[in-house]
XYZ file of C-alpha atoms in Angstrom:
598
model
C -113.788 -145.844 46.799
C -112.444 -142.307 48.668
C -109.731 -143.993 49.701
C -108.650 -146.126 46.216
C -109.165 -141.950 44.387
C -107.281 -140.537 47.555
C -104.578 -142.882 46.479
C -104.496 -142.022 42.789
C -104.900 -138.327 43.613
C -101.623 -138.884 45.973
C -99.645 -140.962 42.668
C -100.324 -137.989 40.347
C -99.360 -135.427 43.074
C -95.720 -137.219 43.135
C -95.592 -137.861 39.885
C -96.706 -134.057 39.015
C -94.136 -132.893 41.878
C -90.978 -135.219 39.986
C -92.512 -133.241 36.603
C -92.460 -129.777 37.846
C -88.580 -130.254 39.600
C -87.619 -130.454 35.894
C -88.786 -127.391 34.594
C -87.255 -124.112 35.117
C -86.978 -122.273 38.209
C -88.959 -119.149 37.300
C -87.203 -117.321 40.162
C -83.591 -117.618 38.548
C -81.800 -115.594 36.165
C -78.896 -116.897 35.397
C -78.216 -114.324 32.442
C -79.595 -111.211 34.055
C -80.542 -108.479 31.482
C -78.839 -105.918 30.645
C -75.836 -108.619 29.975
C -74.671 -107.859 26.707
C -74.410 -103.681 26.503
C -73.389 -101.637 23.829
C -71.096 -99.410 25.141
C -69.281 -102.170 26.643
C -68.603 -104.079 23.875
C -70.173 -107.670 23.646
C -70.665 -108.206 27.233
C -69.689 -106.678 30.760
C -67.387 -107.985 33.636
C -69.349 -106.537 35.931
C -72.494 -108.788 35.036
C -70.707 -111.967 34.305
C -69.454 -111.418 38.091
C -73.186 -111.073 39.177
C -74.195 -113.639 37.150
C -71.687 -116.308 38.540
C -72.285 -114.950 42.092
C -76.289 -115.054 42.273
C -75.838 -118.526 40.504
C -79.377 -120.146 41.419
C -77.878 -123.677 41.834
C -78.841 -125.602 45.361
C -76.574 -125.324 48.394
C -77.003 -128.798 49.868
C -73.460 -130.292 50.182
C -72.163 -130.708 53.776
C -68.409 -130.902 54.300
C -68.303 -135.093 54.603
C -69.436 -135.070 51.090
C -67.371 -131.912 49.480
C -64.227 -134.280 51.029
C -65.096 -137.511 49.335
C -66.306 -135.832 46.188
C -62.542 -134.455 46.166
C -61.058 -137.732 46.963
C -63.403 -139.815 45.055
C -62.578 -137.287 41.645
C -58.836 -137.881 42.052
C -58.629 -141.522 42.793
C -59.694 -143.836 39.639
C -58.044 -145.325 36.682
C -55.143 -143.230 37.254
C -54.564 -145.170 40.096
C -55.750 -148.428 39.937
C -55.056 -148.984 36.270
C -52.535 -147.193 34.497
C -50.183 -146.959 37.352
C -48.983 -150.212 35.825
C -48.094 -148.768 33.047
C -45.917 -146.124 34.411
C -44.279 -148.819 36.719
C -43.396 -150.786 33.554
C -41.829 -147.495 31.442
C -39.861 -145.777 34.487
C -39.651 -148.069 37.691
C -40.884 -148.197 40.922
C -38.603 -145.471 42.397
C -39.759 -143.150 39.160
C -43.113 -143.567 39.858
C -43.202 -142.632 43.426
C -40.861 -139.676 42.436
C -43.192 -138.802 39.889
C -46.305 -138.738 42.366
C -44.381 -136.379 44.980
C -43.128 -133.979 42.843
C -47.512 -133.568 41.480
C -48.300 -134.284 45.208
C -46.519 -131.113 46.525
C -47.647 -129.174 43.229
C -51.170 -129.580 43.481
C -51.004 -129.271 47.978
C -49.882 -125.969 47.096
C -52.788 -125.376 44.000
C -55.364 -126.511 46.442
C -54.309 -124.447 49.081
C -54.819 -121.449 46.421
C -57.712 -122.355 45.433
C -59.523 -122.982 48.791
C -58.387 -118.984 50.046
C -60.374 -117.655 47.042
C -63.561 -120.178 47.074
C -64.004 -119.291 50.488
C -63.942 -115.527 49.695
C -66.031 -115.839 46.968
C -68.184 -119.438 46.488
C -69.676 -118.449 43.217
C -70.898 -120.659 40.619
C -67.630 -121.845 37.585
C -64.932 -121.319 40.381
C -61.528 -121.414 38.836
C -62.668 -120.625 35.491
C -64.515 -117.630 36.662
C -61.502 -116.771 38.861
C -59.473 -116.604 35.691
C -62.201 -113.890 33.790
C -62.428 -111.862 37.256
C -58.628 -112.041 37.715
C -56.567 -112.518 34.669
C -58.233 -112.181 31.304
C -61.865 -112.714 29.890
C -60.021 -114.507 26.810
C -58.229 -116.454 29.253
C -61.074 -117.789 31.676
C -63.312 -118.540 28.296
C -60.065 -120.869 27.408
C -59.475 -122.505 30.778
C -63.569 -122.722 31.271
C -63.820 -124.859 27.763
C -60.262 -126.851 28.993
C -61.902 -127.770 31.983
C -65.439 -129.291 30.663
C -63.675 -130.995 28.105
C -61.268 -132.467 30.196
C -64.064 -134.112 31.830
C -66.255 -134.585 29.181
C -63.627 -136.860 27.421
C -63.219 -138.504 30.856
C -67.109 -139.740 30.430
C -66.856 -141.905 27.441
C -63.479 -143.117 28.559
C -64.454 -144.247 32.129
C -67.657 -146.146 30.273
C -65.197 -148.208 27.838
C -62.653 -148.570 30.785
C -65.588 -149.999 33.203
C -66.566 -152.204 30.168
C -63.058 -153.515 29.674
C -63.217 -154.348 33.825
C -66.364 -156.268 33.192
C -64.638 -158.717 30.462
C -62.691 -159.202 32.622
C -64.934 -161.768 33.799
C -66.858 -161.955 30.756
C -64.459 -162.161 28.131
C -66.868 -160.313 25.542
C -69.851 -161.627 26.060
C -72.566 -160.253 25.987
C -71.705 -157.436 23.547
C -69.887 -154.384 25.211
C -72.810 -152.359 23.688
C -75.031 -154.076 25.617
C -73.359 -152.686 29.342
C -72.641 -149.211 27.673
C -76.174 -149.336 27.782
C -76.691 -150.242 31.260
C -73.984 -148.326 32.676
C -75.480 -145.081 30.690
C -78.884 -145.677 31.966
C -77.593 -145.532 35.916
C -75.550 -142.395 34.914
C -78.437 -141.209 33.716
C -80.210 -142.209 36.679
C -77.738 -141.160 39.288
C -77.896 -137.535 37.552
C -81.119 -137.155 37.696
C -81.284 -136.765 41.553
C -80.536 -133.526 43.347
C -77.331 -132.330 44.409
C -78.078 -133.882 48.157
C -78.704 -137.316 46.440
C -75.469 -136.969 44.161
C -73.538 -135.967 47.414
C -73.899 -138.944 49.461
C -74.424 -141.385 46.132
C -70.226 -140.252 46.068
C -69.675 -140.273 49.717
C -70.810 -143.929 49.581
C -68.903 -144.862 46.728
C -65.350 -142.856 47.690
C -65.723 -144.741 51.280
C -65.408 -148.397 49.392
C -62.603 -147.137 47.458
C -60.977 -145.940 50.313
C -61.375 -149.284 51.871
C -60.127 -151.362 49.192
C -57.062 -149.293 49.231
C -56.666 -149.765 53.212
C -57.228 -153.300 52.634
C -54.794 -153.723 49.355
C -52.134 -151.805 51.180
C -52.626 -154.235 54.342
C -52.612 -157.127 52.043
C -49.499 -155.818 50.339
C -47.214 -155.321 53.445
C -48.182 -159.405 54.991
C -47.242 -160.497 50.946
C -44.239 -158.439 51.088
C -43.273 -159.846 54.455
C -43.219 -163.185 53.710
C -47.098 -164.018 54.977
C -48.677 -164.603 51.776
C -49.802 -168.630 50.868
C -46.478 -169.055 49.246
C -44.501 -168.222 52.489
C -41.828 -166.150 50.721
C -40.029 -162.864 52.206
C -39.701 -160.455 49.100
C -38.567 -157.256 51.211
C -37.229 -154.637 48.845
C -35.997 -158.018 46.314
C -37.975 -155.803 43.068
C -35.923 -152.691 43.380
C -33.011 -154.059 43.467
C -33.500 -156.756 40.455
C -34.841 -155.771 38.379
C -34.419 -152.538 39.608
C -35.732 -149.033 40.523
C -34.990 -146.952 37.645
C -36.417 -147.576 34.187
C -35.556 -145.450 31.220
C -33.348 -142.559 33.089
C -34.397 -139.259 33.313
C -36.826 -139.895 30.109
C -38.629 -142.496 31.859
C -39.416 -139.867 34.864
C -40.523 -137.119 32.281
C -42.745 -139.919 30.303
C -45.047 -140.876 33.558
C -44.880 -137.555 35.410
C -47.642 -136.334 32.951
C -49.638 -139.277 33.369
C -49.355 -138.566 37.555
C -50.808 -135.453 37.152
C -53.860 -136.739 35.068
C -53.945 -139.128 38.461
C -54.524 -135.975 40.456
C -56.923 -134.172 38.772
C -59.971 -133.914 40.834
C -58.407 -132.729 43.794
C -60.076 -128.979 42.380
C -63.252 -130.377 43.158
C -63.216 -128.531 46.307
C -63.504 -125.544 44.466
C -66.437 -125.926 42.348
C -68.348 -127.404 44.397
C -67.922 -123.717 46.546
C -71.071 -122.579 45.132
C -73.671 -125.731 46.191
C -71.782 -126.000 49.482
C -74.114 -125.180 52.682
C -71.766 -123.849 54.839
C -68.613 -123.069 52.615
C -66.303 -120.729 55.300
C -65.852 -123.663 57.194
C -66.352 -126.877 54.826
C -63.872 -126.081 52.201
C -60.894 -125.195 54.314
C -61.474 -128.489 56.396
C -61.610 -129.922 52.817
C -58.871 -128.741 51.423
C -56.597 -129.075 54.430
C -57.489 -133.149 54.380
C -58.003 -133.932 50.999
C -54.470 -133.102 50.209
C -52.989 -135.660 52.979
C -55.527 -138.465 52.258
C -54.359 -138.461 48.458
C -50.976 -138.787 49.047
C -51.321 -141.686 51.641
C -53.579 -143.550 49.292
C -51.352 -142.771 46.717
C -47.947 -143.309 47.604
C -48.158 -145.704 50.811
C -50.600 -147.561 47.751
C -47.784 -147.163 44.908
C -45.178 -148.002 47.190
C -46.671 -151.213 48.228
C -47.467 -152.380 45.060
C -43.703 -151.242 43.769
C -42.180 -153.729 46.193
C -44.318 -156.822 45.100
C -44.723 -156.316 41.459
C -41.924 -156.333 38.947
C -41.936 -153.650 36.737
C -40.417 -156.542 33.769
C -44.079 -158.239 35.017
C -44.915 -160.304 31.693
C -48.883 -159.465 32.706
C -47.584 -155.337 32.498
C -46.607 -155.647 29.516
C -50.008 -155.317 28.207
C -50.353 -151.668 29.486
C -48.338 -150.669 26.952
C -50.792 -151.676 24.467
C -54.121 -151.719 25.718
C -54.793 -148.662 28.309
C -57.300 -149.253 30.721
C -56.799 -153.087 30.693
C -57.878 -154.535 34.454
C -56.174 -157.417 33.602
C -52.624 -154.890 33.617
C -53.670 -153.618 37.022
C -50.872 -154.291 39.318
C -53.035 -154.275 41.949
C -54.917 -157.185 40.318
C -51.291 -158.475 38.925
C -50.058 -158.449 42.727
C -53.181 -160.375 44.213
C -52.824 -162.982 41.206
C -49.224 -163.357 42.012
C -49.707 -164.056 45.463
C -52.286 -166.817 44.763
C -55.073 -165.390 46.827
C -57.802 -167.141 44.805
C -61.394 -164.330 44.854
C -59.225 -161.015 45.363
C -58.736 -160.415 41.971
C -62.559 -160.253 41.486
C -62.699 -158.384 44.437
C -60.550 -155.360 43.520
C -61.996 -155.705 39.654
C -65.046 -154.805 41.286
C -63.801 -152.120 43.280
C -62.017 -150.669 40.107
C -65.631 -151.166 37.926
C -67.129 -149.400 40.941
C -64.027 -146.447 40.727
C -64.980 -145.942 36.734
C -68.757 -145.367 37.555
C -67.673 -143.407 40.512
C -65.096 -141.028 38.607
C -67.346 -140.780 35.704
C -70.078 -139.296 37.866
C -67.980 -136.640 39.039
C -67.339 -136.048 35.574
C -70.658 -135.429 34.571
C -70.777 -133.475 37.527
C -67.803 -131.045 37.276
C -68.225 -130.858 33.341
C -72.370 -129.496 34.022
C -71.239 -126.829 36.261
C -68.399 -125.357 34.440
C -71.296 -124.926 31.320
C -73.313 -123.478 33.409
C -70.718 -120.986 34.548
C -69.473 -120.523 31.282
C -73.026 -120.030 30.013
C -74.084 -117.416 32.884
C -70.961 -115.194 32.023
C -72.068 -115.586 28.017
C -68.997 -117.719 27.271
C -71.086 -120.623 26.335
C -74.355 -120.907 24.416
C -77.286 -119.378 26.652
C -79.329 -122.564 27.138
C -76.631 -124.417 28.719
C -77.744 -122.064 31.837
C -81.089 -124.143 32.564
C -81.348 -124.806 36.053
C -84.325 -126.712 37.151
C -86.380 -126.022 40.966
C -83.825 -129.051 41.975
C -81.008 -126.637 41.686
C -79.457 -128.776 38.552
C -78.214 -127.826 35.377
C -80.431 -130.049 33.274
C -79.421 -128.692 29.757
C -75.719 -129.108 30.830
C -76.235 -132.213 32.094
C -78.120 -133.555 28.947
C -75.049 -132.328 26.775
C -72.655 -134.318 29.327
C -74.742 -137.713 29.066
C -74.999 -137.046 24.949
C -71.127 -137.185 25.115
C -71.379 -140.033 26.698
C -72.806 -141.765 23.375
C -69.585 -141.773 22.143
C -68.465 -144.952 24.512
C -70.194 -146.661 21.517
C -67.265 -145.571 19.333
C -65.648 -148.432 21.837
C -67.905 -151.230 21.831
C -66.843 -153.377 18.543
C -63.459 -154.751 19.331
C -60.198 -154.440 21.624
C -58.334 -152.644 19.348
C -61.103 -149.538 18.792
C -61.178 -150.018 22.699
C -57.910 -148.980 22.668
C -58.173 -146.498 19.987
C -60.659 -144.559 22.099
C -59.133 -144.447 25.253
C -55.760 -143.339 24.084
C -57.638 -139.804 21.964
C -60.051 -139.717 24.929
C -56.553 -139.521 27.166
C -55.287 -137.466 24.813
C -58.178 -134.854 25.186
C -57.269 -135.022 28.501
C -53.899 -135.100 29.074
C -52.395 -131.875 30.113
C -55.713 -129.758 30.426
C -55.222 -130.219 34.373
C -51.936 -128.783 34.531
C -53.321 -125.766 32.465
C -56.197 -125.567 34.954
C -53.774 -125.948 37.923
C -51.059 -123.376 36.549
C -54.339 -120.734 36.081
C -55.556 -121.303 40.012
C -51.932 -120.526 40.589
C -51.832 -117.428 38.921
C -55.080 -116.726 39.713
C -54.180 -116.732 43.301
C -50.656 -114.266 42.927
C -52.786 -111.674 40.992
C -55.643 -112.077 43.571
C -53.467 -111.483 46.013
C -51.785 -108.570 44.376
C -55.070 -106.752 44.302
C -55.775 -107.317 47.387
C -53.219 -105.618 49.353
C -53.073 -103.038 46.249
C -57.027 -102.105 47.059
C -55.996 -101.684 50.900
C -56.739 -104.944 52.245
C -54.597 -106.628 55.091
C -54.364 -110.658 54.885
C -55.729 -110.337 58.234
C -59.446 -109.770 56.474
C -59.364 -113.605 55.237
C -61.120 -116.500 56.187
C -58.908 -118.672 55.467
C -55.197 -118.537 54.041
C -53.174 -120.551 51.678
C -50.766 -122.534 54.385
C -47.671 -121.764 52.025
C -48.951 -118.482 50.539
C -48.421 -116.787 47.433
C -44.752 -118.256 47.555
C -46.434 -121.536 47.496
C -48.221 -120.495 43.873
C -45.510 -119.548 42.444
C -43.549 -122.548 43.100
C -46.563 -124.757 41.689
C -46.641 -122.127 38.451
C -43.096 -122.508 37.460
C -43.595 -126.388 38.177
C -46.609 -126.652 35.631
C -44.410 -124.536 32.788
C -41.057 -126.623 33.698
C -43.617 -129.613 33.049
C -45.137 -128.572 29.882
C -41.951 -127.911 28.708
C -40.711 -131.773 29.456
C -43.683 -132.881 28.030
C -43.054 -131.266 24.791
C -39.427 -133.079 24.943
C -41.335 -136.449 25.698
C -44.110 -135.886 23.073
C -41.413 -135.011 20.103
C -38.341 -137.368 21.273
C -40.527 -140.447 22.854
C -38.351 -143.398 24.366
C -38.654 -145.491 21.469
C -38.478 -142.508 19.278
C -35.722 -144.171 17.169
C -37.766 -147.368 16.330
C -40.448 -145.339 14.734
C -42.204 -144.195 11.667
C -42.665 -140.129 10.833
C -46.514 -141.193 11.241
C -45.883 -142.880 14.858
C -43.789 -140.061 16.024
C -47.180 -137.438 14.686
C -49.309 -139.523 16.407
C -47.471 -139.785 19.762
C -46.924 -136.254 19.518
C -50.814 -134.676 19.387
C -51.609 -138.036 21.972
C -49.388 -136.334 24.213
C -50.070 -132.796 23.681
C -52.886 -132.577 21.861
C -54.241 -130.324 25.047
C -51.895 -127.242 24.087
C -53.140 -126.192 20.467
C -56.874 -127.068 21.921
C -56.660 -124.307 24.513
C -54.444 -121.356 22.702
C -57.269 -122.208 20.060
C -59.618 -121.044 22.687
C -57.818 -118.185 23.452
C -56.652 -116.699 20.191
C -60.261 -117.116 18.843
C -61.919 -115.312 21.323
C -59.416 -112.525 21.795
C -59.716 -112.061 18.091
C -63.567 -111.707 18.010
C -64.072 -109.701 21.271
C -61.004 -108.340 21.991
C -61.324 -108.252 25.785
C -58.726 -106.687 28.120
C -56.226 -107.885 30.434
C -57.914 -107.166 34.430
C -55.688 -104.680 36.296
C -54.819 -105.318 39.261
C -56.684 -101.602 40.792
C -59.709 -102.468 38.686
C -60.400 -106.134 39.754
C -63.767 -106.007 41.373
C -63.161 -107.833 45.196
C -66.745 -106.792 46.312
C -69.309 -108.909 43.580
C -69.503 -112.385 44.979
C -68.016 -112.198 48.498
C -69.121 -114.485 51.290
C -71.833 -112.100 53.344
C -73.524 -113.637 56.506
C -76.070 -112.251 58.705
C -75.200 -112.999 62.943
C -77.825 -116.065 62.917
C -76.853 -117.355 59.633
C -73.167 -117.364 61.745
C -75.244 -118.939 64.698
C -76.732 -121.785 62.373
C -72.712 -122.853 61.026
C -71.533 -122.700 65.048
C -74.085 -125.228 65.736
C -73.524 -127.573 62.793
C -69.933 -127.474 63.287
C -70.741 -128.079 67.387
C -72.867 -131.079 66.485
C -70.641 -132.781 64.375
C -67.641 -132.391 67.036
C -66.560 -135.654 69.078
C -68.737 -135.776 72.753
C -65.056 -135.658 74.421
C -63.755 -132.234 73.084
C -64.838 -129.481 75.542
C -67.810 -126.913 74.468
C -68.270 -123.615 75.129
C -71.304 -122.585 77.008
C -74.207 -121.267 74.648
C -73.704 -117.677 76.842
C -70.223 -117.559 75.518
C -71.120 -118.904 72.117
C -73.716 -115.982 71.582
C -70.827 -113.208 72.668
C -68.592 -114.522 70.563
C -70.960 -114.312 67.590
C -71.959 -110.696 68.891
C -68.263 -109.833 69.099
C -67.794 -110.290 65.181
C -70.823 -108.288 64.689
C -71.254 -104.634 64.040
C -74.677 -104.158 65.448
C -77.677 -106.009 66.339
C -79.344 -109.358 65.141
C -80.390 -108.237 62.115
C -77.272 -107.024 61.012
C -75.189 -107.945 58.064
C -71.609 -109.648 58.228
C -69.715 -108.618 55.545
C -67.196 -111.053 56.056
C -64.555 -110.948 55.598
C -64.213 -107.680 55.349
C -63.392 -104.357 57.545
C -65.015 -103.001 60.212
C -66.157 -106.817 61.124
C -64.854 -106.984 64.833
C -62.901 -110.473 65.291
């Protein structure tokens, strides 16, 4: 009998414990008082900085998962879907030219990004960056940009990962009926802490990374002749047919489209603030996830380019029905070889890449509300954060979005109606996040040495600088600027109605006159001004350490090193650490600031 009520008694404790992680941490003040003052107009800088800095959300993310949650964000549909579609409208020599010109874009926005969410891991990142840095108007805009570019990616990735599963279904059941389903995981998989959520993408990132390995394998023995048909193809496709579709056009019509393929690789930024040990996880992050994406992209896109016509008869459905497995050339290659069970295979994988990207999603889109809602740029209950460390409101307003997958369920043609506004949502709100980090990081770096700082005081530095970020900038205008040509004077723009050519227009850049809406409207109601460089504030929010905080980081970083690279002793460990210190123990690194010895 003690032991049957010791056992209920134990069932209500866990079930109390789950109960109480929900509610609100009582401890956390996400919207400390004194935010809105009247002297200041209709709220302060220098609280939205505190507010973003002392950001109560839970540090539990190790560097293994910050990596894959940047690589698993940037590799989905993009890649394994509508990469057939840009094959078909501009080649296979396009395509790849299209992915290194974004490739060595975004290397160079990443690079920017990491040097400032290492100085200052605070809770919104880049969106934050842009209020601290550039204009309060501005960072409002590129905050909203941001969630709904990934709050559009929700509903899509649902009726995308339902189209994967007719694949072998062919409609039946009802899609409705695995919207449902896949909801109730997402659902699921969001309601565990950030830990959880960290290695749920880890695990997920590390199949799609070996279904890539494996495809590109696969690839290369069908491409040299090993395949069950026995037939040498070589570099046969870019020849005839040919490498070039569509001319120049056909380059500025997918280049877009690339850069939707990247977006995720700013991950690394906004995770900064739930990162354990961010001085040294997000440079090793940003200085891999770069190379990784561009080997699983173009080695990937090359491979497929040289066993997969662009004329394919089965591509010619991409240009009708976006997100269509069946248009995959990855599938398209592995049917075309004859390899009977691979197609399943990678229609899994890509199922498994929807779920995976859509996650992040939910993820990225929570924490920029919660940023935006902590600096009073978005309604104040969006800044709920439970004892977990999780923004539950936000995350309740990401999952409602998610109803909208519905909207897809009938028929293939509202399938396809959904997924092209969804893309059009979308479309160019990465570049307009990317060109902000950019800028971001010049007028960052202005400040800096203008407030007396030497780039010798940084953790960690952008590899190619602020030279780098302004190459990147003038590459995101030159490519809004192309996309405007492509969006008013499409390929086809001669066989079509005035009604065609509106539509294609606001499908591909419906993402402009949604964020200078942002802009204009709040500059007009609050009027904020543009930062100065001698007034940004480079002291709220900066990475501080105390000597055994240091201590703890040297030994995670020594026990995840290889047994065959050389230690130092833990004698010369501890004077290191006490070289970078001022004083004693107990003393506070204000890193990476002066006065800290190095």
């Amino acid at each position: 009998m003690n032991q049957q009520h010791h056992r209920n008694a134990l069932k209500g404790g866990v079930f109390r414990d789950v109960v109480d992680s929900f509610k609100r941490d009582p401890n956390a003040r996400v919207v400390p008082q004194g935010f809105m003052r009247a002297d200041d107009g209709p709220w302060d800088l220098e609280d939205a900085y505190e507010a973003t800095a002392r950001s109560p959300l839970a540090r539990s993310l190790k560097g293994r998962h910050l990596q894959m949650i940047a690589i698993g964000g940037a590799i989905g549909a993009g890649l394994f879907i509508n990469s057939g579609r840009l094959l078909h409208i501009a080649g296979p020599a396009s395509l790849l030219i299209a992915f290194a010109i974004m490739g060595i874009s975004v290397f160079c926005t990443t690079h920017a990004l990491g040097e400032m969410a290492v100085l200052f891991p605070i809770a919104g990142s880049f969106s934050a960056y842009s209020t601290r840095f550039l204009d309060p108007a501005w960072g409002f805009a590129m905050g909203w940009n941001y969630a709904l570019q990934w709050l559009s990616l929700i509903p899509l990735e649902i009726v995308a990962a339902t189209i994967a599963v007719n694949y072998w279904t062919d409609g039946t059941p009802s899609n409705a009926i695995w919207i449902t389903v896949y909801l109730i995981v997402l659902v699921l998989f969001n309601c565990l802490n950030v830990k959880a959520y960290g290695e749920a993408e880890f695990v997920l990132t590390m199949v799609k990374i070996i279904a890539i390995l494996g495809f590109v394998i696969f690839a290369l023995v069908i491409d040299l002749g090993g395949g069950p048909k026995r037939e040498f193809i070589g570099g046969r496709y870019w020849r005839d047919p040919g490498a070039f579709v569509n001319g120049f056009k056909g380059l500025c019509s997918v280049i877009t489209t690339a850069a939707l393929a990247f977006e995720g690789s700013e991950l690394v930024g906004l995770c900064s603030a739930e990162t354990k040990y961010p001085r040294q996880s997000i440079p090793a992050a940003v200085r891999q996830t770069f190379w990784r994406l561009i080997f699983f992209y173009l080695v990937s896109l090359l491979m497929v380019g040289l066993i997969v016509r662009h004329d394919d008869p089965q591509l010619l459905a991409s240009k009708v029905a976006v997100g269509d497995t069946s248009a995959s050339p990855f599938v398209i290659a592995i049917t075309n070889a004859g390899v009977g069970g691979l197609d399943s295979v990678m229609n899994a994988v890509i199922l498994l890449a929807c779920f995976e990207v859509s996650n992040s999603a939910v993820y990225a889109s929570t924490r920029t509300m919660a940023a935006l809602a902590e600096q009073r740029q978005a309604p104040a209950f969006l800044s709920y954060i439970d004892r977990q460390g999780r923004p539950m409101a936000a995350i309740v307003v990401a999952l409602a979005i998610g109803l909208l997958s519905y909207l897809g369920a009938q028929s293939s043609a509202s399938q396809i109606d959904v997924l092209t506004w969804f893309v059009a949502i979308s479309g160019l709100s990465g570049i307009f996040t990317w060109a902000s980090i950019c800028l971001c990081h010049i007028r960052f770096r202005r400040a800096w040495k203008r407030q007396g700082h030497s780039l010798d005081e940084l953790a960690f530095r952008s590899v190619v600088g602020v030279a780098g970020s302004w190459f990147a900038l003038v590459a995101f205008i030159i490519l809004l600027a192309l996309q405007f040509w492509v969006a008013v004077w499409p390929i086809d723009y001669g066989e079509m109605s005035a009604r065609k050519r509106a539509r294609s227009f606001f499908q591909g850049y419906l993402a402009v006159p949604i964020v200078i809406g942002f802009y204009v409207t709040y500059k007009l109601m609050y009027r904020p001004q543009i930062v100065r460089s001698d007034n940004m504030n480079l002291s709220i929010g900066v990475l501080k350490l105390t000597l055994e905080q240091i201590r703890e980081e040297e030994r995670a970083k020594a026990s995840r090193e290889p047994w065959w690279r050389i230690r130092l002793p833990k004698a010369r460990v501890t004077r290191v650490l006490r070289s970078r210190a001022d004083t004693a123990d107990d003393a506070e690194w204000d890193y990476p600031y002066p006065g800290t010895k190095r």
